[in-house]
Amino acid sequence: QVQLVESGGGLVQAGASLRLSCAASERTFSDYAMGWFRQAPGKEREFVAAISGHGILTYYSDSVKGRFTISRDNGKKTAYLQMNNLKTEDTAVYYCAADRSLGRVREMYQLDAWGRGTQVTVSS
């Protein structure tokens, strides 16, 4: 089963940028669609962005569209989330997840694997 490890979180000021990474153990990484999700204190986990196995298709939530970019490097078995112009409301634990179905990633439905998360805190 694919294992995922996130990194790159931290404490930044509003307007700053961060890049999150999600390293996968799976040899056939390109078979998996990847997604980023986040969960703020007291709120449910929500979809942030998704990318198809070969990186051609990308999807974003309305709240991050135009500020965040999801990408992947299949040779390095790593997915990324570039976050620009961060806002205080972006503060959350960010998780990456993998599934063979891009549709399930977009719906956050019964995904094959999840990472443990990385904290992103944006101060005003």
mmCIF file of N, CA and C in Angstrom:
data_model
loop_
_atom_site.group_PDB
_atom_site.id
_atom_site.type_symbol
_atom_site.label_atom_id
_atom_site.label_comp_id
_atom_site.label_asym_id
_atom_site.label_seq_id
_atom_site.Cartn_x
_atom_site.Cartn_y
_atom_site.Cartn_z
ATOM 1 N N GLN A 1 0.846 -1.193 0.000
ATOM 2 C CA GLN A 1 0.000 0.000 0.000
ATOM 3 C C GLN A 1 0.882 1.244 0.000
ATOM 4 N N VAL A 2 0.451 2.230 -0.749
ATOM 5 C CA VAL A 2 1.248 3.453 -0.852
ATOM 6 C C VAL A 2 1.295 4.163 0.500
ATOM 7 N N GLN A 3 2.451 4.668 0.854
ATOM 8 C CA GLN A 3 2.633 5.465 2.063
ATOM 9 C C GLN A 3 3.035 6.866 1.665
ATOM 10 N N LEU A 4 2.498 7.855 2.388
ATOM 11 C CA LEU A 4 2.698 9.255 2.034
ATOM 12 C C LEU A 4 3.248 10.025 3.228
ATOM 13 N N VAL A 5 4.181 10.920 2.965
ATOM 14 C CA VAL A 5 4.755 11.751 4.012
ATOM 15 C C VAL A 5 4.788 13.195 3.531
ATOM 16 N N GLU A 6 4.089 14.062 4.263
ATOM 17 C CA GLU A 6 4.065 15.482 3.912
ATOM 18 C C GLU A 6 5.203 16.219 4.609
ATOM 19 N N SER A 7 5.606 17.323 3.995
ATOM 20 C CA SER A 7 6.587 18.212 4.609
ATOM 21 C C SER A 7 6.403 19.612 4.035
ATOM 22 N N GLY A 8 7.029 20.585 4.685
ATOM 23 C CA GLY A 8 7.027 21.942 4.159
ATOM 24 C C GLY A 8 6.123 22.923 4.872
ATOM 25 N N GLY A 9 5.378 22.439 5.871
ATOM 26 C CA GLY A 9 4.524 23.366 6.603
ATOM 27 C C GLY A 9 5.339 24.300 7.480
ATOM 28 N N GLY A 10 4.638 25.262 8.073
ATOM 29 C CA GLY A 10 5.327 26.193 8.953
ATOM 30 C C GLY A 10 4.462 27.375 9.312
ATOM 31 N N LEU A 11 5.108 28.346 9.965
ATOM 32 C CA LEU A 11 4.435 29.580 10.386
ATOM 33 C C LEU A 11 4.916 30.714 9.488
ATOM 34 N N VAL A 12 3.968 31.369 8.824
ATOM 35 C CA VAL A 12 4.305 32.480 7.936
ATOM 36 C C VAL A 12 3.315 33.610 8.155
ATOM 37 N N GLN A 13 3.671 34.769 7.645
ATOM 38 C CA GLN A 13 2.771 35.914 7.706
ATOM 39 C C GLN A 13 1.854 35.927 6.486
ATOM 40 N N ALA A 14 0.732 36.585 6.641
ATOM 41 C CA ALA A 14 -0.193 36.736 5.530
ATOM 42 C C ALA A 14 0.523 37.359 4.337
ATOM 43 N N GLY A 15 0.238 36.827 3.149
ATOM 44 C CA GLY A 15 0.868 37.300 1.937
ATOM 45 C C GLY A 15 2.091 36.508 1.521
ATOM 46 N N ALA A 16 2.587 35.682 2.430
ATOM 47 C CA ALA A 16 3.781 34.882 2.137
ATOM 48 C C ALA A 16 3.431 33.640 1.312
ATOM 49 N N SER A 17 4.462 32.876 0.982
ATOM 50 C CA SER A 17 4.295 31.652 0.201
ATOM 51 C C SER A 17 4.917 30.478 0.941
ATOM 52 N N LEU A 18 4.387 29.300 0.665
ATOM 53 C CA LEU A 18 4.947 28.049 1.158
ATOM 54 C C LEU A 18 4.769 27.007 0.070
ATOM 55 N N ARG A 19 5.661 26.025 0.078
ATOM 56 C CA ARG A 19 5.477 24.887 -0.809
ATOM 57 C C ARG A 19 5.463 23.608 0.010
ATOM 58 N N LEU A 20 4.378 22.887 -0.073
ATOM 59 C CA LEU A 20 4.255 21.603 0.592
ATOM 60 C C LEU A 20 4.677 20.492 -0.358
ATOM 61 N N SER A 21 5.274 19.465 0.220
ATOM 62 C CA SER A 21 5.671 18.290 -0.545
ATOM 63 C C SER A 21 5.017 17.052 0.041
ATOM 64 N N CYS A 22 4.760 16.102 -0.818
ATOM 65 C CA CYS A 22 4.181 14.817 -0.386
ATOM 66 C C CYS A 22 4.963 13.719 -1.084
ATOM 67 N N ALA A 23 5.796 13.026 -0.328
ATOM 68 C CA ALA A 23 6.632 11.968 -0.874
ATOM 69 C C ALA A 23 5.923 10.628 -0.736
ATOM 70 N N ALA A 24 5.928 9.857 -1.807
ATOM 71 C CA ALA A 24 5.227 8.572 -1.826
ATOM 72 C C ALA A 24 6.209 7.419 -1.900
ATOM 73 N N SER A 25 5.772 6.297 -1.355
ATOM 74 C CA SER A 25 6.615 5.109 -1.365
ATOM 75 C C SER A 25 6.336 4.220 -2.562
ATOM 76 N N GLU A 26 5.216 4.469 -3.208
ATOM 77 C CA GLU A 26 4.736 3.556 -4.240
ATOM 78 C C GLU A 26 5.571 3.653 -5.510
ATOM 79 N N ARG A 27 5.985 2.477 -6.002
ATOM 80 C CA ARG A 27 6.804 2.439 -7.206
ATOM 81 C C ARG A 27 6.029 2.912 -8.430
ATOM 82 N N THR A 28 4.724 2.580 -8.469
ATOM 83 C CA THR A 28 3.885 2.989 -9.602
ATOM 84 C C THR A 28 3.128 4.253 -9.259
ATOM 85 N N PHE A 29 3.872 5.271 -8.833
ATOM 86 C CA PHE A 29 3.285 6.530 -8.369
ATOM 87 C C PHE A 29 2.371 7.146 -9.413
ATOM 88 N N SER A 30 2.715 7.041 -10.665
ATOM 89 C CA SER A 30 1.931 7.680 -11.725
ATOM 90 C C SER A 30 0.558 7.029 -11.909
ATOM 91 N N ASP A 31 0.338 5.868 -11.300
ATOM 92 C CA ASP A 31 -0.981 5.222 -11.362
ATOM 93 C C ASP A 31 -1.994 5.897 -10.438
ATOM 94 N N TYR A 32 -1.488 6.769 -9.575
ATOM 95 C CA TYR A 32 -2.340 7.369 -8.551
ATOM 96 C C TYR A 32 -2.600 8.841 -8.823
ATOM 97 N N ALA A 33 -3.860 9.211 -8.736
ATOM 98 C CA ALA A 33 -4.194 10.629 -8.624
ATOM 99 C C ALA A 33 -3.839 11.085 -7.215
ATOM 100 N N MET A 34 -3.468 12.327 -7.086
ATOM 101 C CA MET A 34 -3.065 12.875 -5.790
ATOM 102 C C MET A 34 -3.946 14.064 -5.434
ATOM 103 N N GLY A 35 -4.135 14.238 -4.163
ATOM 104 C CA GLY A 35 -4.933 15.373 -3.709
ATOM 105 C C GLY A 35 -4.360 15.990 -2.455
ATOM 106 N N TRP A 36 -4.670 17.253 -2.267
ATOM 107 C CA TRP A 36 -4.362 17.966 -1.025
ATOM 108 C C TRP A 36 -5.674 18.363 -0.369
ATOM 109 N N PHE A 37 -5.694 18.200 0.926
ATOM 110 C CA PHE A 37 -6.869 18.509 1.724
ATOM 111 C C PHE A 37 -6.405 19.262 2.958
ATOM 112 N N ARG A 38 -7.317 19.908 3.637
ATOM 113 C CA ARG A 38 -6.932 20.609 4.857
ATOM 114 C C ARG A 38 -8.051 20.559 5.879
ATOM 115 N N GLN A 39 -7.636 20.685 7.121
ATOM 116 C CA GLN A 39 -8.604 20.683 8.212
ATOM 117 C C GLN A 39 -8.202 21.741 9.225
ATOM 118 N N ALA A 40 -9.060 22.745 9.368
ATOM 119 C CA ALA A 40 -8.834 23.806 10.338
ATOM 120 C C ALA A 40 -9.466 23.400 11.673
ATOM 121 N N PRO A 41 -9.011 23.986 12.769
ATOM 122 C CA PRO A 41 -9.572 23.640 14.082
ATOM 123 C C PRO A 41 -11.077 23.824 14.123
ATOM 124 N N GLY A 42 -11.779 22.801 14.573
ATOM 125 C CA GLY A 42 -13.223 22.892 14.701
ATOM 126 C C GLY A 42 -14.000 22.757 13.408
ATOM 127 N N LYS A 43 -13.278 22.466 12.321
ATOM 128 C CA LYS A 43 -13.951 22.344 11.027
ATOM 129 C C LYS A 43 -13.701 20.971 10.421
ATOM 130 N N GLU A 44 -14.527 20.610 9.457
ATOM 131 C CA GLU A 44 -14.352 19.347 8.770
ATOM 132 C C GLU A 44 -13.211 19.447 7.755
ATOM 133 N N ARG A 45 -12.639 18.298 7.447
ATOM 134 C CA ARG A 45 -11.612 18.264 6.417
ATOM 135 C C ARG A 45 -12.236 18.638 5.078
ATOM 136 N N GLU A 46 -11.499 19.425 4.284
ATOM 137 C CA GLU A 46 -12.041 19.873 3.012
ATOM 138 C C GLU A 46 -11.042 19.672 1.880
ATOM 139 N N PHE A 47 -11.572 19.546 0.696
ATOM 140 C CA PHE A 47 -10.769 19.404 -0.518
ATOM 141 C C PHE A 47 -10.082 20.722 -0.849
ATOM 142 N N VAL A 48 -8.816 20.627 -1.264
ATOM 143 C CA VAL A 48 -8.060 21.808 -1.691
ATOM 144 C C VAL A 48 -7.716 21.724 -3.171
ATOM 145 N N ALA A 49 -7.081 20.623 -3.578
ATOM 146 C CA ALA A 49 -6.634 20.505 -4.968
ATOM 147 C C ALA A 49 -6.398 19.038 -5.301
ATOM 148 N N ALA A 50 -6.488 18.730 -6.600
ATOM 149 C CA ALA A 50 -6.246 17.370 -7.068
ATOM 150 C C ALA A 50 -5.520 17.413 -8.394
ATOM 151 N N ILE A 51 -4.787 16.330 -8.674
ATOM 152 C CA ILE A 51 -4.046 16.240 -9.918
ATOM 153 C C ILE A 51 -4.102 14.803 -10.406
ATOM 154 N N SER A 52 -4.228 14.624 -11.698
ATOM 155 C CA SER A 52 -4.288 13.294 -12.278
ATOM 156 C C SER A 52 -2.921 12.626 -12.245
ATOM 157 N N GLY A 53 -2.909 11.341 -12.555
ATOM 158 C CA GLY A 53 -1.690 10.556 -12.437
ATOM 159 C C GLY A 53 -0.528 11.082 -13.257
ATOM 160 N N HIS A 54 -0.825 11.565 -14.449
ATOM 161 C CA HIS A 54 0.244 12.074 -15.308
ATOM 162 C C HIS A 54 0.325 13.593 -15.281
ATOM 163 N N GLY A 55 -0.450 14.199 -14.380
ATOM 164 C CA GLY A 55 -0.316 15.635 -14.162
ATOM 165 C C GLY A 55 -1.014 16.524 -15.168
ATOM 166 N N ILE A 56 -1.820 15.940 -16.035
ATOM 167 C CA ILE A 56 -2.452 16.751 -17.084
ATOM 168 C C ILE A 56 -3.656 17.505 -16.553
ATOM 169 N N LEU A 57 -4.424 16.875 -15.684
ATOM 170 C CA LEU A 57 -5.649 17.474 -15.162
ATOM 171 C C LEU A 57 -5.432 17.953 -13.731
ATOM 172 N N THR A 58 -5.887 19.155 -13.453
ATOM 173 C CA THR A 58 -5.817 19.695 -12.094
ATOM 174 C C THR A 58 -7.161 20.332 -11.734
ATOM 175 N N TYR A 59 -7.472 20.283 -10.454
ATOM 176 C CA TYR A 59 -8.726 20.854 -9.958
ATOM 177 C C TYR A 59 -8.440 21.550 -8.639
ATOM 178 N N TYR A 60 -9.203 22.619 -8.378
ATOM 179 C CA TYR A 60 -8.986 23.407 -7.168
ATOM 180 C C TYR A 60 -10.325 23.781 -6.541
ATOM 181 N N SER A 61 -10.293 23.963 -5.229
ATOM 182 C CA SER A 61 -11.458 24.537 -4.575
ATOM 183 C C SER A 61 -11.508 26.023 -4.910
ATOM 184 N N ASP A 62 -12.677 26.593 -4.823
ATOM 185 C CA ASP A 62 -12.828 28.013 -5.152
ATOM 186 C C ASP A 62 -12.003 28.889 -4.215
ATOM 187 N N SER A 63 -11.832 28.443 -2.986
ATOM 188 C CA SER A 63 -11.145 29.271 -1.995
ATOM 189 C C SER A 63 -9.645 29.419 -2.258
ATOM 190 N N VAL A 64 -9.065 28.519 -3.057
ATOM 191 C CA VAL A 64 -7.618 28.603 -3.305
ATOM 192 C C VAL A 64 -7.294 28.836 -4.775
ATOM 193 N N LYS A 65 -8.279 28.783 -5.628
ATOM 194 C CA LYS A 65 -8.042 28.943 -7.070
ATOM 195 C C LYS A 65 -7.359 30.277 -7.355
ATOM 196 N N GLY A 66 -6.299 30.205 -8.143
ATOM 197 C CA GLY A 66 -5.551 31.411 -8.455
ATOM 198 C C GLY A 66 -4.416 31.718 -7.488
ATOM 199 N N ARG A 67 -4.406 31.060 -6.329
ATOM 200 C CA ARG A 67 -3.339 31.270 -5.333
ATOM 201 C C ARG A 67 -2.492 30.018 -5.139
ATOM 202 N N PHE A 68 -3.101 28.856 -5.227
ATOM 203 C CA PHE A 68 -2.404 27.586 -5.002
ATOM 204 C C PHE A 68 -2.220 26.862 -6.330
ATOM 205 N N THR A 69 -1.127 26.115 -6.425
ATOM 206 C CA THR A 69 -0.863 25.299 -7.611
ATOM 207 C C THR A 69 -0.432 23.908 -7.184
ATOM 208 N N ILE A 70 -1.126 22.905 -7.685
ATOM 209 C CA ILE A 70 -0.743 21.519 -7.425
ATOM 210 C C ILE A 70 0.085 21.020 -8.602
ATOM 211 N N SER A 71 1.101 20.237 -8.295
ATOM 212 C CA SER A 71 1.946 19.669 -9.340
ATOM 213 C C SER A 71 2.519 18.347 -8.833
ATOM 214 N N ARG A 72 3.211 17.651 -9.718
ATOM 215 C CA ARG A 72 3.816 16.390 -9.313
ATOM 216 C C ARG A 72 5.038 16.111 -10.166
ATOM 217 N N ASP A 73 5.951 15.366 -9.599
ATOM 218 C CA ASP A 73 7.138 14.885 -10.305
ATOM 219 C C ASP A 73 7.131 13.373 -10.132
ATOM 220 N N ASN A 74 6.704 12.670 -11.161
ATOM 221 C CA ASN A 74 6.569 11.213 -11.030
ATOM 222 C C ASN A 74 7.925 10.521 -10.908
ATOM 223 N N GLY A 75 8.952 11.124 -11.467
ATOM 224 C CA GLY A 75 10.283 10.546 -11.306
ATOM 225 C C GLY A 75 10.749 10.570 -9.860
ATOM 226 N N LYS A 76 10.337 11.594 -9.130
ATOM 227 C CA LYS A 76 10.695 11.714 -7.715
ATOM 228 C C LYS A 76 9.600 11.168 -6.796
ATOM 229 N N LYS A 77 8.501 10.695 -7.378
ATOM 230 C CA LYS A 77 7.374 10.161 -6.599
ATOM 231 C C LYS A 77 6.918 11.175 -5.557
ATOM 232 N N THR A 78 6.774 12.409 -5.989
ATOM 233 C CA THR A 78 6.423 13.488 -5.076
ATOM 234 C C THR A 78 5.369 14.401 -5.702
ATOM 235 N N ALA A 79 4.410 14.796 -4.873
ATOM 236 C CA ALA A 79 3.432 15.800 -5.262
ATOM 237 C C ALA A 79 3.695 17.071 -4.464
ATOM 238 N N TYR A 80 3.302 18.193 -5.032
ATOM 239 C CA TYR A 80 3.585 19.485 -4.410
ATOM 240 C C TYR A 80 2.313 20.330 -4.359
ATOM 241 N N LEU A 81 2.319 21.246 -3.402
ATOM 242 C CA LEU A 81 1.282 22.270 -3.356
ATOM 243 C C LEU A 81 1.984 23.598 -3.113
ATOM 244 N N GLN A 82 2.064 24.404 -4.145
ATOM 245 C CA GLN A 82 2.630 25.740 -4.026
ATOM 246 C C GLN A 82 1.520 26.682 -3.582
ATOM 247 N N MET A 83 1.736 27.343 -2.452
ATOM 248 C CA MET A 83 0.719 28.211 -1.877
ATOM 249 C C MET A 83 1.259 29.639 -1.847
ATOM 250 N N ASN A 84 0.629 30.506 -2.602
ATOM 251 C CA ASN A 84 1.030 31.907 -2.673
ATOM 252 C C ASN A 84 -0.042 32.798 -2.053
ATOM 253 N N ASN A 85 0.363 33.998 -1.678
ATOM 254 C CA ASN A 85 -0.567 34.975 -1.110
ATOM 255 C C ASN A 85 -1.425 34.332 -0.012
ATOM 256 N N LEU A 86 -0.747 33.711 0.940
ATOM 257 C CA LEU A 86 -1.469 33.010 1.994
ATOM 258 C C LEU A 86 -2.285 33.969 2.847
ATOM 259 N N LYS A 87 -3.431 33.476 3.294
ATOM 260 C CA LYS A 87 -4.342 34.246 4.123
ATOM 261 C C LYS A 87 -4.493 33.544 5.479
ATOM 262 N N THR A 88 -4.921 34.292 6.471
ATOM 263 C CA THR A 88 -5.090 33.681 7.801
ATOM 264 C C THR A 88 -6.068 32.519 7.749
ATOM 265 N N GLU A 89 -7.043 32.602 6.868
ATOM 266 C CA GLU A 89 -8.030 31.513 6.776
ATOM 267 C C GLU A 89 -7.477 30.245 6.119
ATOM 268 N N ASP A 90 -6.243 30.304 5.637
ATOM 269 C CA ASP A 90 -5.580 29.109 5.110
ATOM 270 C C ASP A 90 -4.949 28.286 6.230
ATOM 271 N N THR A 91 -4.962 28.797 7.442
ATOM 272 C CA THR A 91 -4.386 28.073 8.576
ATOM 273 C C THR A 91 -5.126 26.752 8.785
ATOM 274 N N ALA A 92 -4.363 25.650 8.774
ATOM 275 C CA ALA A 92 -4.956 24.321 8.889
ATOM 276 C C ALA A 92 -3.841 23.279 8.894
ATOM 277 N N VAL A 93 -4.227 22.061 9.188
ATOM 278 C CA VAL A 93 -3.344 20.921 8.925
ATOM 279 C C VAL A 93 -3.630 20.476 7.494
ATOM 280 N N TYR A 94 -2.580 20.366 6.713
ATOM 281 C CA TYR A 94 -2.711 19.984 5.312
ATOM 282 C C TYR A 94 -2.302 18.522 5.147
ATOM 283 N N TYR A 95 -3.150 17.776 4.449
ATOM 284 C CA TYR A 95 -2.931 16.359 4.212
ATOM 285 C C TYR A 95 -2.841 16.092 2.715
ATOM 286 N N CYS A 96 -1.985 15.172 2.340
ATOM 287 C CA CYS A 96 -2.047 14.673 0.978
ATOM 288 C C CYS A 96 -2.663 13.283 1.005
ATOM 289 N N ALA A 97 -3.231 12.898 -0.113
ATOM 290 C CA ALA A 97 -3.876 11.596 -0.235
ATOM 291 C C ALA A 97 -3.713 11.097 -1.655
ATOM 292 N N ALA A 98 -3.833 9.785 -1.798
ATOM 293 C CA ALA A 98 -3.653 9.147 -3.096
ATOM 294 C C ALA A 98 -4.779 8.162 -3.349
ATOM 295 N N ASP A 99 -5.148 8.059 -4.605
ATOM 296 C CA ASP A 99 -6.127 7.058 -5.013
ATOM 297 C C ASP A 99 -5.984 6.810 -6.513
ATOM 298 N N ARG A 100 -6.363 5.623 -6.947
ATOM 299 C CA ARG A 100 -6.288 5.321 -8.380
ATOM 300 C C ARG A 100 -7.360 6.051 -9.175
ATOM 301 N N SER A 101 -8.364 6.579 -8.483
ATOM 302 C CA SER A 101 -9.452 7.304 -9.138
ATOM 303 C C SER A 101 -9.378 8.800 -8.854
ATOM 304 N N LEU A 102 -9.219 9.609 -9.906
ATOM 305 C CA LEU A 102 -9.214 11.064 -9.733
ATOM 306 C C LEU A 102 -10.574 11.538 -9.214
ATOM 307 N N GLY A 103 -11.614 10.873 -9.641
ATOM 308 C CA GLY A 103 -12.944 11.245 -9.172
ATOM 309 C C GLY A 103 -13.082 11.081 -7.669
ATOM 310 N N ARG A 104 -12.567 9.987 -7.146
ATOM 311 C CA ARG A 104 -12.646 9.778 -5.690
ATOM 312 C C ARG A 104 -11.798 10.806 -4.955
ATOM 313 N N VAL A 105 -10.672 11.182 -5.529
ATOM 314 C CA VAL A 105 -9.850 12.216 -4.882
ATOM 315 C C VAL A 105 -10.637 13.517 -4.825
ATOM 316 N N ARG A 106 -11.248 13.906 -5.922
ATOM 317 C CA ARG A 106 -12.023 15.144 -5.952
ATOM 318 C C ARG A 106 -13.180 15.116 -4.959
ATOM 319 N N GLU A 107 -13.730 13.941 -4.757
ATOM 320 C CA GLU A 107 -14.851 13.814 -3.826
ATOM 321 C C GLU A 107 -14.402 13.459 -2.416
ATOM 322 N N MET A 108 -13.106 13.264 -2.232
ATOM 323 C CA MET A 108 -12.557 12.848 -0.942
ATOM 324 C C MET A 108 -13.306 11.623 -0.441
ATOM 325 N N TYR A 109 -13.414 10.617 -1.274
ATOM 326 C CA TYR A 109 -14.257 9.451 -1.001
ATOM 327 C C TYR A 109 -13.423 8.174 -0.984
ATOM 328 N N GLN A 110 -13.291 7.600 0.200
ATOM 329 C CA GLN A 110 -12.652 6.293 0.378
ATOM 330 C C GLN A 110 -11.305 6.214 -0.329
ATOM 331 N N LEU A 111 -10.439 7.115 0.007
ATOM 332 C CA LEU A 111 -9.144 7.189 -0.668
ATOM 333 C C LEU A 111 -8.216 6.091 -0.184
ATOM 334 N N ASP A 112 -7.305 5.667 -1.059
ATOM 335 C CA ASP A 112 -6.412 4.552 -0.765
ATOM 336 C C ASP A 112 -5.437 4.849 0.363
ATOM 337 N N ALA A 113 -4.928 6.069 0.401
ATOM 338 C CA ALA A 113 -3.890 6.370 1.389
ATOM 339 C C ALA A 113 -3.903 7.839 1.762
ATOM 340 N N TRP A 114 -3.527 8.086 3.005
ATOM 341 C CA TRP A 114 -3.424 9.451 3.529
ATOM 342 C C TRP A 114 -2.068 9.624 4.210
ATOM 343 N N GLY A 115 -1.555 10.842 4.135
ATOM 344 C CA GLY A 115 -0.402 11.178 4.954
ATOM 345 C C GLY A 115 -0.869 11.610 6.333
ATOM 346 N N ARG A 116 0.098 11.915 7.198
ATOM 347 C CA ARG A 116 -0.244 12.294 8.568
ATOM 348 C C ARG A 116 -0.495 13.790 8.727
ATOM 349 N N GLY A 117 -0.152 14.546 7.730
ATOM 350 C CA GLY A 117 -0.453 15.972 7.756
ATOM 351 C C GLY A 117 0.731 16.837 8.145
ATOM 352 N N THR A 118 0.668 18.093 7.731
ATOM 353 C CA THR A 118 1.669 19.088 8.103
ATOM 354 C C THR A 118 0.943 20.392 8.418
ATOM 355 N N GLN A 119 1.362 21.039 9.492
ATOM 356 C CA GLN A 119 0.666 22.238 9.965
ATOM 357 C C GLN A 119 1.114 23.464 9.173
ATOM 358 N N VAL A 120 0.135 24.230 8.742
ATOM 359 C CA VAL A 120 0.382 25.534 8.123
ATOM 360 C C VAL A 120 -0.343 26.579 8.964
ATOM 361 N N THR A 121 0.404 27.549 9.458
ATOM 362 C CA THR A 121 -0.180 28.617 10.259
ATOM 363 C C THR A 121 0.164 29.953 9.611
ATOM 364 N N VAL A 122 -0.863 30.737 9.336
ATOM 365 C CA VAL A 122 -0.684 32.040 8.702
ATOM 366 C C VAL A 122 -1.115 33.114 9.694
ATOM 367 N N SER A 123 -0.181 33.976 10.054
ATOM 368 C CA SER A 123 -0.472 35.036 11.013
ATOM 369 C C SER A 123 -0.759 36.343 10.286
ATOM 370 N N SER A 124 -1.516 37.205 10.942
ATOM 371 C CA SER A 124 -1.876 38.480 10.311
ATOM 372 C C SER A 124 -0.833 39.547 10.583
#
